mmCIF file of C-alpha atoms in Angstrom:
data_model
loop_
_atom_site.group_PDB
_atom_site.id
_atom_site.type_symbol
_atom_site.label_atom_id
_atom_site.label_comp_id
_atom_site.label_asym_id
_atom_site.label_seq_id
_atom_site.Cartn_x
_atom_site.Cartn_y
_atom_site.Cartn_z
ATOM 1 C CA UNK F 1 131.241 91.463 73.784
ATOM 2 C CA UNK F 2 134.665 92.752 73.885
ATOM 3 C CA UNK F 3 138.158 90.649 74.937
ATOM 4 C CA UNK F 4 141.133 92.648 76.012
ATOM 5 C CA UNK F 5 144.190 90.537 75.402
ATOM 6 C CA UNK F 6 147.513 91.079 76.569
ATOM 7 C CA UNK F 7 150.030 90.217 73.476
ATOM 8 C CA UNK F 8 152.857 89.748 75.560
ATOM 9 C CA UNK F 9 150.515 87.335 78.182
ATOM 10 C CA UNK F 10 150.116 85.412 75.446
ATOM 11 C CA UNK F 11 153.357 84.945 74.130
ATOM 12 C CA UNK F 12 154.292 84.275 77.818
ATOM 13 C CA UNK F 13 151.692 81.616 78.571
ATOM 14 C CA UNK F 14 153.088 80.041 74.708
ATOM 15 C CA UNK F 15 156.607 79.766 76.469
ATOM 16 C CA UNK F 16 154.726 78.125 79.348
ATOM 17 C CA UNK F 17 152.800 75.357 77.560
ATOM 18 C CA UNK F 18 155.997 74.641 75.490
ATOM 19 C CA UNK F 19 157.668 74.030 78.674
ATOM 20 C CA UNK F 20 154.887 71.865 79.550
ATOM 21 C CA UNK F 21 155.067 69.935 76.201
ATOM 22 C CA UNK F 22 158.502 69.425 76.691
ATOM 23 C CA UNK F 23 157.997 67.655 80.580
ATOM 24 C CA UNK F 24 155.014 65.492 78.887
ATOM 25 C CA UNK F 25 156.962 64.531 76.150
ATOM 26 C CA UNK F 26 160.375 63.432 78.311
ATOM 27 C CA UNK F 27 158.311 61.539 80.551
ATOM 28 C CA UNK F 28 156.858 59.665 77.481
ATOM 29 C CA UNK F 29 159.828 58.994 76.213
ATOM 30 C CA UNK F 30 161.829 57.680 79.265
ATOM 31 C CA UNK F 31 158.465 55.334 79.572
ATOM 32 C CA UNK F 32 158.647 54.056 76.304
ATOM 33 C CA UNK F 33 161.146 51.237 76.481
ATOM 34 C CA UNK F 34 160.651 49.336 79.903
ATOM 35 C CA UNK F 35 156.416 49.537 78.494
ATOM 36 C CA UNK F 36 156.522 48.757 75.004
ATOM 37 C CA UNK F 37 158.407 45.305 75.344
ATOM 38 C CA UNK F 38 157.600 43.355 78.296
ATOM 39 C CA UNK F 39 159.099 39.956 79.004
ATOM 40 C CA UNK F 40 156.765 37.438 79.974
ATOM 41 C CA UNK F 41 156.518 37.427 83.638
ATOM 42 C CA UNK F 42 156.436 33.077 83.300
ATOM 43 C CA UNK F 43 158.071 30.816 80.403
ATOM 44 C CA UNK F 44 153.961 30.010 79.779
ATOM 45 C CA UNK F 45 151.221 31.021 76.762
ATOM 46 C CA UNK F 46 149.176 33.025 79.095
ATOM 47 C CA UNK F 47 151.917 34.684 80.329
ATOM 48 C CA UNK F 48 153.234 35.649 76.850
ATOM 49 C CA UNK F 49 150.314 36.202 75.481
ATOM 50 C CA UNK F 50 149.445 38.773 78.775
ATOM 51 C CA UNK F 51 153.133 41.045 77.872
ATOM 52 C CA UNK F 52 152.186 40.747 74.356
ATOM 53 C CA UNK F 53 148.293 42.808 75.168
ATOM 54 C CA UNK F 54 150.472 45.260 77.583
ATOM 55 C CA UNK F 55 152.766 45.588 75.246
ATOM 56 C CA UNK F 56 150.602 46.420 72.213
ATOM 57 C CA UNK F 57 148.507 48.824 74.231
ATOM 58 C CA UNK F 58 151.641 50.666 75.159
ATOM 59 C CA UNK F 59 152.953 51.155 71.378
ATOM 60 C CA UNK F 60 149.569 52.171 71.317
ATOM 61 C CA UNK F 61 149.685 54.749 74.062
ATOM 62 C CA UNK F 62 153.284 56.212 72.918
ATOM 63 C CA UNK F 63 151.307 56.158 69.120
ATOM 64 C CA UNK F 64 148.761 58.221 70.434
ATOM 65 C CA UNK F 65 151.205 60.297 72.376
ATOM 66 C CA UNK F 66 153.305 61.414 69.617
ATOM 67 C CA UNK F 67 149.704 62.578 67.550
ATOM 68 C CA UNK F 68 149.318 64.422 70.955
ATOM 69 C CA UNK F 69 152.521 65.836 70.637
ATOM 70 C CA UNK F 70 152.113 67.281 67.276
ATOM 71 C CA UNK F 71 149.354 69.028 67.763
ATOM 72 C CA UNK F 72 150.458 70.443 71.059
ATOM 73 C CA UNK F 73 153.238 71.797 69.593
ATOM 74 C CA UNK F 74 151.142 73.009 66.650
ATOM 75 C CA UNK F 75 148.679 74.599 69.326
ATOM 76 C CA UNK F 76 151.847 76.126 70.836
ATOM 77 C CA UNK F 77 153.302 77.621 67.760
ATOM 78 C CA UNK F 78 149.563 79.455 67.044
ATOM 79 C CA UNK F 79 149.018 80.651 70.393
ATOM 80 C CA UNK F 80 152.638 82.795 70.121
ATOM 81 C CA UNK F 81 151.553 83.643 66.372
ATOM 82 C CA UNK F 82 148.658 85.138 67.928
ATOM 83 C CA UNK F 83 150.321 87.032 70.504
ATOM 84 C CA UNK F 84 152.956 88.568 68.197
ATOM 85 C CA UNK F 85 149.775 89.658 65.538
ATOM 86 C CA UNK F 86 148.133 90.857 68.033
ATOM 87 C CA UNK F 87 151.269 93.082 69.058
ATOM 88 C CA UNK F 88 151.950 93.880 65.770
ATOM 89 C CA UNK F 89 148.400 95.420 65.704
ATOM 90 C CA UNK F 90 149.108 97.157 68.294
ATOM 91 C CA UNK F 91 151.652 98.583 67.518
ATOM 92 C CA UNK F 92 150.174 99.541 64.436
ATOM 93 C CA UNK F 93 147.028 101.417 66.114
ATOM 94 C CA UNK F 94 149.344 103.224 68.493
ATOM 95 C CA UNK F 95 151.556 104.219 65.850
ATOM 96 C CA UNK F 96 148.853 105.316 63.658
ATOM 97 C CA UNK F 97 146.888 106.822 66.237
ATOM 98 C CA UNK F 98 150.058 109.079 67.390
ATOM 99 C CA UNK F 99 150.968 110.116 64.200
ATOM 100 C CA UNK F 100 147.216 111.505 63.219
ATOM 101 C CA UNK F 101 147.304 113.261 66.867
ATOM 102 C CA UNK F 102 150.881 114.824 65.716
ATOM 103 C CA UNK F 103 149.426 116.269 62.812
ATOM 104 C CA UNK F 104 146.759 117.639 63.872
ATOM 105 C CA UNK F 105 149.313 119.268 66.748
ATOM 106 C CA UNK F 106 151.424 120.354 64.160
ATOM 107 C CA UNK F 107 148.239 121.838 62.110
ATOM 108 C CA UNK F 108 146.907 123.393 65.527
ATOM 109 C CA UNK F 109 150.672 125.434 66.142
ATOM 110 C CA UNK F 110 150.918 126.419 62.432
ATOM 111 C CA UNK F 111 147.381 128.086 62.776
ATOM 112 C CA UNK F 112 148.088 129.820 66.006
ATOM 113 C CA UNK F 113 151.259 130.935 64.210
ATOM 114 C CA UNK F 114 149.814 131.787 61.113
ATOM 115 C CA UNK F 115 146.368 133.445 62.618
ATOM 116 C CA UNK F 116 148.163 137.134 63.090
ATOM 117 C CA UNK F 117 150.020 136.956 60.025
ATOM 118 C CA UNK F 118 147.034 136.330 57.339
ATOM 119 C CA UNK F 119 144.876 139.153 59.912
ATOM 120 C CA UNK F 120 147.578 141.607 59.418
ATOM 121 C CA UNK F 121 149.356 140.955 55.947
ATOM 122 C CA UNK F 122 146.783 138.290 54.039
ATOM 123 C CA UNK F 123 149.449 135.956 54.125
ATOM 124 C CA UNK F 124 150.581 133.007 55.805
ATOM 125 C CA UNK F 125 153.257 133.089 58.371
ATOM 126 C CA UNK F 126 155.121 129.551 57.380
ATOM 127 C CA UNK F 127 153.202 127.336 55.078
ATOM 128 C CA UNK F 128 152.437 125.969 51.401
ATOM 129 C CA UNK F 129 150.921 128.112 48.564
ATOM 130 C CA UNK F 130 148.326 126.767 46.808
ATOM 131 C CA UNK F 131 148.605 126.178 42.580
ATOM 132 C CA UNK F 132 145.944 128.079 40.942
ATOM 133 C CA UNK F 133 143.180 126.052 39.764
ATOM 134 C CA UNK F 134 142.435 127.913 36.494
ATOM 135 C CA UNK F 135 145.423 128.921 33.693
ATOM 136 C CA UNK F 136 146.133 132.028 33.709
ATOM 137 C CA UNK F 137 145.206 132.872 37.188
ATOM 138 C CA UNK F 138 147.344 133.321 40.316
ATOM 139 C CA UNK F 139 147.301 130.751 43.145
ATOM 140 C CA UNK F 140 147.677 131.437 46.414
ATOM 141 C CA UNK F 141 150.619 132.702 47.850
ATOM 142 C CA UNK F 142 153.331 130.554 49.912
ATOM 143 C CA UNK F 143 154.403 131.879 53.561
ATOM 144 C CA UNK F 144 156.520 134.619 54.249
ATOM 145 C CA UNK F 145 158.997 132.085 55.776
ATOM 146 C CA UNK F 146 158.304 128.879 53.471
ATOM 147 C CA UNK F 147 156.534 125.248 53.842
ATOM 148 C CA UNK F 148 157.104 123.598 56.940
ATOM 149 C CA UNK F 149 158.548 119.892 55.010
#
């Protein structure tokens, strides 16, 4: 089943998530200290013992949110390597795919060109000769008004 993707959509919605990540992680941050040491609401055990828990399960929570973080920013940074290989292939296909359909352009004028030419004289217009394949014997002949590169 084919996917289209949209390289730059990607890299876009990359930009997007990191600006995401960023929020998530400020908000974390700011609620870090007043969460991850409580005072005891009463100068009791229980009451200790109660900011202690809270306390634990919010080192706990910022713990798991820096893991979180890491690979968020990890996901981040391989969602815009995607998008920019899948430009650069692109790219690459385009490029490729223009350059064979200049050639064979190029080829296409150089025949029309060279069509009355080798009717009327046996010879090429503009054009390459050919080395002869046996020693000894001539190869073919260049045109009248030399190669084209």
């Amino acid at each position: 089943m084919p996917v289209d993707v949209v390289p730059q959509e990607v890299i876009l919605a990359a930009g997007d998530l990191a600006g995401i990540g960023s929020t998530i992680s400020a908000a974390n941050n700011a609620a870090a200290p007043p969460t991850t040491v409580l005072a005891p609401a009463a100068a009791d055990e229980v009451s200790a013992q109660l900011a202690a828990v809270f306390s634990d399960y919010a080192r706990q929570f910022q713990a798991l949110s820096a893991r979180a973080e890491q690979f968020h920013d990890q996901f981040v940074h391989t969602l815009r390597a995607a998008g920019y290989t899948y430009e650069d292939a692109e790219y690459t296909n385009v490029s490729q795919w223009i350059s064979g359909e200049f050639s064979k352009l190029v080829q296409f004028i150089l025949n029309l060109i060279n069509a009355p030419s080798e009717l009327l004289f046996g010879r090429m217009m503009i054009g390459n000769g050919a080395d002869a394949t046996e020693a000894g014997t001539a190869g073919q002949a260049g045109g009248w008004l030399g190669p084209v590169c």
